[in-house]
């Protein structure tokens, strides 16, 4: 079940937006610099696949998998970057255009190299050691170059060089040399992680070649010494020589992993691409599992649940242990006002993935939408469980408010509403509901204390 969310990069300054986000290209850097939320997508299936991709890589890097979070950005460009410490961001465009899981895994291994090498912290030290005026001018030039590269506009990229020329200096050259060195270091770390996990680096080479083809015209006249990354062709040549020495160069992705990759691509097409694009990519003559998955999603998204459900049921019959097919059926029924029917497949999805926060939330919403007080009580338990993995979010508090209201517990419903409002920045509603709720609770109880906290924060 695809959900959208917002995430702000760690800092609003242009310097940090461009340099603390390793490998970042516009428009993500611009969004972070302007304080705009990045278009995060939440989905149990996609996130589960990313965990499957990263777990062995993190282990090889000596990193606790629970310490790193992978976020999916709804962006059609090929890009991934590290920001805000141990957070990896990967664009949907990269996933959609990767022919194999190995290509995505290679990128994730590269970004893990940045984390394992402590590059974000070291970059901050390098920035602090440089002259601020020179660095500021350099970053503005880099932004223009990156924007030109991302958009394929050579004039913008050359204009960036002009800006850079106005702030030429030793600090600038040293800084960029350092940045390119970190990219090369991350490439080498990725190769090491892939070798240790017996995976091929062919996917990284393939992706580098794709990027090189797309940017060759834009980069033709760009001075390599004003780039924060190695030039694409140089990067390919240097990396491929080392990658081919690996005994795992010809290793293939397992068929089961390939299927999961293709199903995720189909899901992204179904949710993001629109019905027409889905039918072009997955025509009715294509009866593969990913094609049927994409068409079923596109159908129910446009309201054609009558034709979507038989396809989903067919997918479930073929792979009954796939929790995401059950999740899809529950979502399709729920969004068409059939919550009572949706309760059956959502229970099956929960049986298969009992600790997944997003499925817990979907199940809770399904039970609440049945309108039955008994189901509301179960929804409250599921939401409390979801909050242990997903955190206390506006969505979980809004659902808790509805669930408590169904059970007749008005004070707790008002408290949950107040907590949701506070997280959304609606301090007026938060104060109103928190004060009303607090009056109903005995002084010193946990609920009274939480209401007091809301009043304190909202009143600032």
mmCIF file of C-alpha atoms in Angstrom, residues 56-266:
data_model
loop_
_atom_site.group_PDB
_atom_site.id
_atom_site.type_symbol
_atom_site.label_atom_id
_atom_site.label_comp_id
_atom_site.label_asym_id
_atom_site.label_seq_id
_atom_site.Cartn_x
_atom_site.Cartn_y
_atom_site.Cartn_z
ATOM 1 C CA UNK A 56 23.992 -8.401 3.755
ATOM 2 C CA UNK A 57 25.692 -5.191 2.583
ATOM 3 C CA UNK A 58 25.319 -3.569 6.001
ATOM 4 C CA UNK A 59 26.630 -6.717 7.658
ATOM 5 C CA UNK A 60 29.693 -6.691 5.394
ATOM 6 C CA UNK A 61 30.223 -3.019 6.261
ATOM 7 C CA UNK A 62 29.978 -3.698 9.988
ATOM 8 C CA UNK A 63 26.838 -1.576 10.295
ATOM 9 C CA UNK A 64 23.793 -2.456 12.378
ATOM 10 C CA UNK A 65 20.916 -2.759 9.864
ATOM 11 C CA UNK A 66 18.550 -1.241 12.419
ATOM 12 C CA UNK A 67 20.694 1.888 12.581
ATOM 13 C CA UNK A 68 20.212 2.775 8.898
ATOM 14 C CA UNK A 69 16.922 3.818 7.331
ATOM 15 C CA UNK A 70 16.264 3.630 3.590
ATOM 16 C CA UNK A 71 13.744 6.149 2.235
ATOM 17 C CA UNK A 72 12.031 5.966 -1.169
ATOM 18 C CA UNK A 73 11.636 9.260 -3.042
ATOM 19 C CA UNK A 74 8.943 9.708 -5.676
ATOM 20 C CA UNK A 75 11.280 11.046 -8.338
ATOM 21 C CA UNK A 76 11.710 9.659 -11.867
ATOM 22 C CA UNK A 77 15.411 10.516 -12.143
ATOM 23 C CA UNK A 78 18.166 7.988 -11.468
ATOM 24 C CA UNK A 79 19.618 9.042 -8.127
ATOM 25 C CA UNK A 80 20.445 7.985 -4.588
ATOM 26 C CA UNK A 81 22.196 9.777 -1.745
ATOM 27 C CA UNK A 82 23.013 9.742 1.945
ATOM 28 C CA UNK A 83 21.804 12.536 4.213
ATOM 29 C CA UNK A 84 21.261 13.372 7.855
ATOM 30 C CA UNK A 85 23.587 10.702 9.189
ATOM 31 C CA UNK A 86 22.669 7.087 8.520
ATOM 32 C CA UNK A 87 19.830 7.679 6.072
ATOM 33 C CA UNK A 88 19.876 6.480 2.487
ATOM 34 C CA UNK A 89 17.485 8.017 -0.050
ATOM 35 C CA UNK A 90 16.763 6.224 -3.324
ATOM 36 C CA UNK A 91 14.610 7.506 -6.170
ATOM 37 C CA UNK A 92 11.760 5.502 -7.666
ATOM 38 C CA UNK A 93 13.313 6.259 -11.057
ATOM 39 C CA UNK A 94 16.381 4.239 -10.177
ATOM 40 C CA UNK A 95 14.278 1.264 -9.093
ATOM 41 C CA UNK A 96 12.015 1.482 -12.135
ATOM 42 C CA UNK A 97 14.863 1.655 -14.630
ATOM 43 C CA UNK A 98 17.150 -0.945 -13.064
ATOM 44 C CA UNK A 99 16.995 -4.099 -15.174
ATOM 45 C CA UNK A 100 18.178 -6.271 -12.299
ATOM 46 C CA UNK A 101 18.261 -6.179 -8.494
ATOM 47 C CA UNK A 102 22.053 -6.122 -8.790
ATOM 48 C CA UNK A 103 21.973 -2.585 -10.204
ATOM 49 C CA UNK A 104 20.030 -1.296 -7.212
ATOM 50 C CA UNK A 105 22.164 -3.285 -4.780
ATOM 51 C CA UNK A 106 25.300 -1.774 -6.298
ATOM 52 C CA UNK A 107 24.010 1.748 -5.701
ATOM 53 C CA UNK A 108 23.019 0.891 -2.141
ATOM 54 C CA UNK A 109 26.489 -0.580 -1.598
ATOM 55 C CA UNK A 110 28.029 2.698 -2.809
ATOM 56 C CA UNK A 111 25.895 4.767 -0.445
ATOM 57 C CA UNK A 112 26.765 2.350 2.369
ATOM 58 C CA UNK A 113 30.391 3.120 1.564
ATOM 59 C CA UNK A 114 29.724 6.776 2.385
ATOM 60 C CA UNK A 115 28.208 5.796 5.734
ATOM 61 C CA UNK A 116 30.919 3.304 6.629
ATOM 62 C CA UNK A 117 33.601 5.840 5.687
ATOM 63 C CA UNK A 118 32.108 8.576 7.850
ATOM 64 C CA UNK A 119 32.082 10.866 4.833
ATOM 65 C CA UNK A 120 29.330 13.193 6.055
ATOM 66 C CA UNK A 121 31.200 14.078 9.246
ATOM 67 C CA UNK A 122 34.514 14.405 7.437
ATOM 68 C CA UNK A 123 32.935 16.621 4.784
ATOM 69 C CA UNK A 124 31.776 18.958 7.533
ATOM 70 C CA UNK A 125 35.344 19.275 8.795
ATOM 71 C CA UNK A 126 36.565 19.995 5.270
ATOM 72 C CA UNK A 127 33.949 22.715 4.852
ATOM 73 C CA UNK A 128 34.908 24.312 8.160
ATOM 74 C CA UNK A 129 38.555 24.430 7.128
ATOM 75 C CA UNK A 130 37.847 26.308 3.902
ATOM 76 C CA UNK A 131 37.225 29.979 3.358
ATOM 77 C CA UNK A 132 33.452 30.505 3.625
ATOM 78 C CA UNK A 133 33.227 33.057 0.814
ATOM 79 C CA UNK A 134 35.078 30.812 -1.606
ATOM 80 C CA UNK A 135 33.024 27.772 -0.646
ATOM 81 C CA UNK A 136 29.742 29.685 -0.929
ATOM 82 C CA UNK A 137 30.551 30.745 -4.478
ATOM 83 C CA UNK A 138 31.740 27.262 -5.315
ATOM 84 C CA UNK A 139 28.503 25.704 -4.077
ATOM 85 C CA UNK A 140 26.374 28.085 -6.106
ATOM 86 C CA UNK A 141 28.365 27.078 -9.159
ATOM 87 C CA UNK A 142 28.010 23.402 -8.278
ATOM 88 C CA UNK A 143 24.258 23.844 -7.955
ATOM 89 C CA UNK A 144 24.092 25.301 -11.454
ATOM 90 C CA UNK A 145 26.295 22.543 -12.884
ATOM 91 C CA UNK A 146 24.267 19.843 -11.138
ATOM 92 C CA UNK A 147 21.043 21.418 -12.367
ATOM 93 C CA UNK A 148 22.364 21.526 -15.912
ATOM 94 C CA UNK A 149 23.428 17.903 -15.753
ATOM 95 C CA UNK A 150 20.084 16.803 -14.267
ATOM 96 C CA UNK A 151 18.063 18.700 -16.874
ATOM 97 C CA UNK A 152 20.368 18.044 -19.812
ATOM 98 C CA UNK A 153 20.929 21.795 -20.282
ATOM 99 C CA UNK A 154 24.560 22.423 -21.232
ATOM 100 C CA UNK A 155 24.170 26.208 -21.021
ATOM 101 C CA UNK A 156 23.198 26.026 -17.348
ATOM 102 C CA UNK A 157 26.136 23.734 -16.627
ATOM 103 C CA UNK A 158 28.526 26.148 -18.380
ATOM 104 C CA UNK A 159 27.009 29.058 -16.463
ATOM 105 C CA UNK A 160 27.843 27.173 -13.303
ATOM 106 C CA UNK A 161 31.439 27.038 -14.440
ATOM 107 C CA UNK A 162 31.337 30.809 -14.813
ATOM 108 C CA UNK A 163 30.191 31.204 -11.242
ATOM 109 C CA UNK A 164 32.916 28.846 -10.144
ATOM 110 C CA UNK A 165 35.510 30.844 -12.055
ATOM 111 C CA UNK A 166 34.668 33.899 -9.984
ATOM 112 C CA UNK A 167 35.665 32.132 -6.797
ATOM 113 C CA UNK A 168 38.744 30.229 -7.969
ATOM 114 C CA UNK A 169 41.157 29.391 -5.202
ATOM 115 C CA UNK A 170 43.164 26.716 -3.579
ATOM 116 C CA UNK A 171 40.449 25.967 -1.024
ATOM 117 C CA UNK A 172 37.954 25.356 -3.818
ATOM 118 C CA UNK A 173 40.227 22.959 -5.691
ATOM 119 C CA UNK A 174 41.194 21.112 -2.536
ATOM 120 C CA UNK A 175 37.573 20.777 -1.497
ATOM 121 C CA UNK A 176 36.444 19.338 -4.816
ATOM 122 C CA UNK A 177 39.416 16.998 -4.966
ATOM 123 C CA UNK A 178 38.394 15.796 -1.528
ATOM 124 C CA UNK A 179 34.774 15.280 -2.658
ATOM 125 C CA UNK A 180 35.829 13.285 -5.727
ATOM 126 C CA UNK A 181 38.121 11.223 -3.535
ATOM 127 C CA UNK A 182 35.206 10.315 -1.283
ATOM 128 C CA UNK A 183 33.156 9.197 -4.279
ATOM 129 C CA UNK A 184 36.009 7.001 -5.461
ATOM 130 C CA UNK A 185 36.404 5.681 -1.918
ATOM 131 C CA UNK A 186 32.690 4.799 -1.790
ATOM 132 C CA UNK A 187 33.040 2.959 -5.118
ATOM 133 C CA UNK A 188 35.900 0.872 -3.735
ATOM 134 C CA UNK A 189 33.997 0.183 -0.535
ATOM 135 C CA UNK A 190 30.999 -0.950 -2.572
ATOM 136 C CA UNK A 191 33.192 -3.370 -4.520
ATOM 137 C CA UNK A 192 34.519 -4.774 -1.234
ATOM 138 C CA UNK A 193 31.009 -5.221 0.204
ATOM 139 C CA UNK A 194 29.762 -6.891 -2.978
ATOM 140 C CA UNK A 195 32.699 -9.298 -3.011
ATOM 141 C CA UNK A 196 32.177 -10.195 0.634
ATOM 142 C CA UNK A 197 28.511 -10.948 -0.050
ATOM 143 C CA UNK A 198 29.380 -12.883 -3.246
ATOM 144 C CA UNK A 199 27.542 -10.481 -5.513
ATOM 145 C CA UNK A 200 28.591 -9.003 -8.828
ATOM 146 C CA UNK A 201 29.592 -5.383 -9.370
ATOM 147 C CA UNK A 202 28.329 -5.616 -12.950
ATOM 148 C CA UNK A 203 25.165 -3.743 -11.978
ATOM 149 C CA UNK A 204 27.182 -0.724 -10.823
ATOM 150 C CA UNK A 205 29.058 -0.646 -14.128
ATOM 151 C CA UNK A 206 25.788 -0.910 -16.049
ATOM 152 C CA UNK A 207 24.288 1.971 -14.101
ATOM 153 C CA UNK A 208 27.405 4.121 -14.568
ATOM 154 C CA UNK A 209 27.167 3.489 -18.307
ATOM 155 C CA UNK A 210 23.500 4.529 -18.342
ATOM 156 C CA UNK A 211 24.310 7.769 -16.537
ATOM 157 C CA UNK A 212 27.254 8.440 -18.832
ATOM 158 C CA UNK A 213 25.093 8.040 -21.943
ATOM 159 C CA UNK A 214 22.450 10.382 -20.591
ATOM 160 C CA UNK A 215 24.926 13.078 -19.516
ATOM 161 C CA UNK A 216 27.542 12.848 -22.237
ATOM 162 C CA UNK A 217 26.330 15.937 -24.133
ATOM 163 C CA UNK A 218 25.941 18.040 -21.000
ATOM 164 C CA UNK A 219 29.344 17.105 -19.599
ATOM 165 C CA UNK A 220 31.252 17.483 -22.857
ATOM 166 C CA UNK A 221 32.543 20.988 -22.069
ATOM 167 C CA UNK A 222 32.602 20.828 -18.255
ATOM 168 C CA UNK A 223 35.975 21.135 -16.540
ATOM 169 C CA UNK A 224 36.466 17.857 -14.583
ATOM 170 C CA UNK A 225 38.200 19.812 -11.815
ATOM 171 C CA UNK A 226 35.007 21.694 -10.937
ATOM 172 C CA UNK A 227 32.977 18.508 -10.500
ATOM 173 C CA UNK A 228 32.199 16.954 -7.105
ATOM 174 C CA UNK A 229 32.064 13.458 -8.710
ATOM 175 C CA UNK A 230 34.549 11.707 -11.000
ATOM 176 C CA UNK A 231 33.775 12.137 -14.700
ATOM 177 C CA UNK A 232 31.488 9.261 -15.817
ATOM 178 C CA UNK A 233 33.774 7.637 -18.415
ATOM 179 C CA UNK A 234 36.797 7.818 -16.104
ATOM 180 C CA UNK A 235 34.721 6.353 -13.323
ATOM 181 C CA UNK A 236 33.557 3.460 -15.511
ATOM 182 C CA UNK A 237 37.035 2.639 -16.778
ATOM 183 C CA UNK A 238 38.635 2.698 -13.340
ATOM 184 C CA UNK A 239 35.877 0.783 -11.612
ATOM 185 C CA UNK A 240 35.306 -1.837 -14.306
ATOM 186 C CA UNK A 241 38.957 -2.886 -14.319
ATOM 187 C CA UNK A 242 38.748 -3.675 -10.601
ATOM 188 C CA UNK A 243 35.246 -5.131 -10.753
ATOM 189 C CA UNK A 244 36.166 -7.699 -13.406
ATOM 190 C CA UNK A 245 38.848 -9.112 -11.116
ATOM 191 C CA UNK A 246 36.146 -10.356 -8.776
ATOM 192 C CA UNK A 247 35.308 -14.079 -8.892
ATOM 193 C CA UNK A 248 31.657 -13.021 -8.665
ATOM 194 C CA UNK A 249 31.641 -10.800 -11.782
ATOM 195 C CA UNK A 250 29.342 -13.242 -13.606
ATOM 196 C CA UNK A 251 27.124 -13.983 -10.591
ATOM 197 C CA UNK A 252 23.400 -13.688 -11.350
ATOM 198 C CA UNK A 253 20.512 -12.556 -9.196
ATOM 199 C CA UNK A 254 18.409 -15.488 -7.885
ATOM 200 C CA UNK A 255 15.119 -15.920 -9.817
ATOM 201 C CA UNK A 256 13.037 -15.316 -6.669
ATOM 202 C CA UNK A 257 14.815 -11.994 -6.072
ATOM 203 C CA UNK A 258 14.382 -11.043 -9.713
ATOM 204 C CA UNK A 259 10.638 -11.674 -9.417
ATOM 205 C CA UNK A 260 10.380 -9.480 -6.320
ATOM 206 C CA UNK A 261 12.257 -6.721 -8.131
ATOM 207 C CA UNK A 262 9.893 -6.941 -11.102
ATOM 208 C CA UNK A 263 6.826 -6.942 -8.846
ATOM 209 C CA UNK A 264 8.027 -3.761 -7.146
ATOM 210 C CA UNK A 265 8.590 -2.160 -10.546
ATOM 211 C CA UNK A 266 5.061 -3.188 -11.518
#
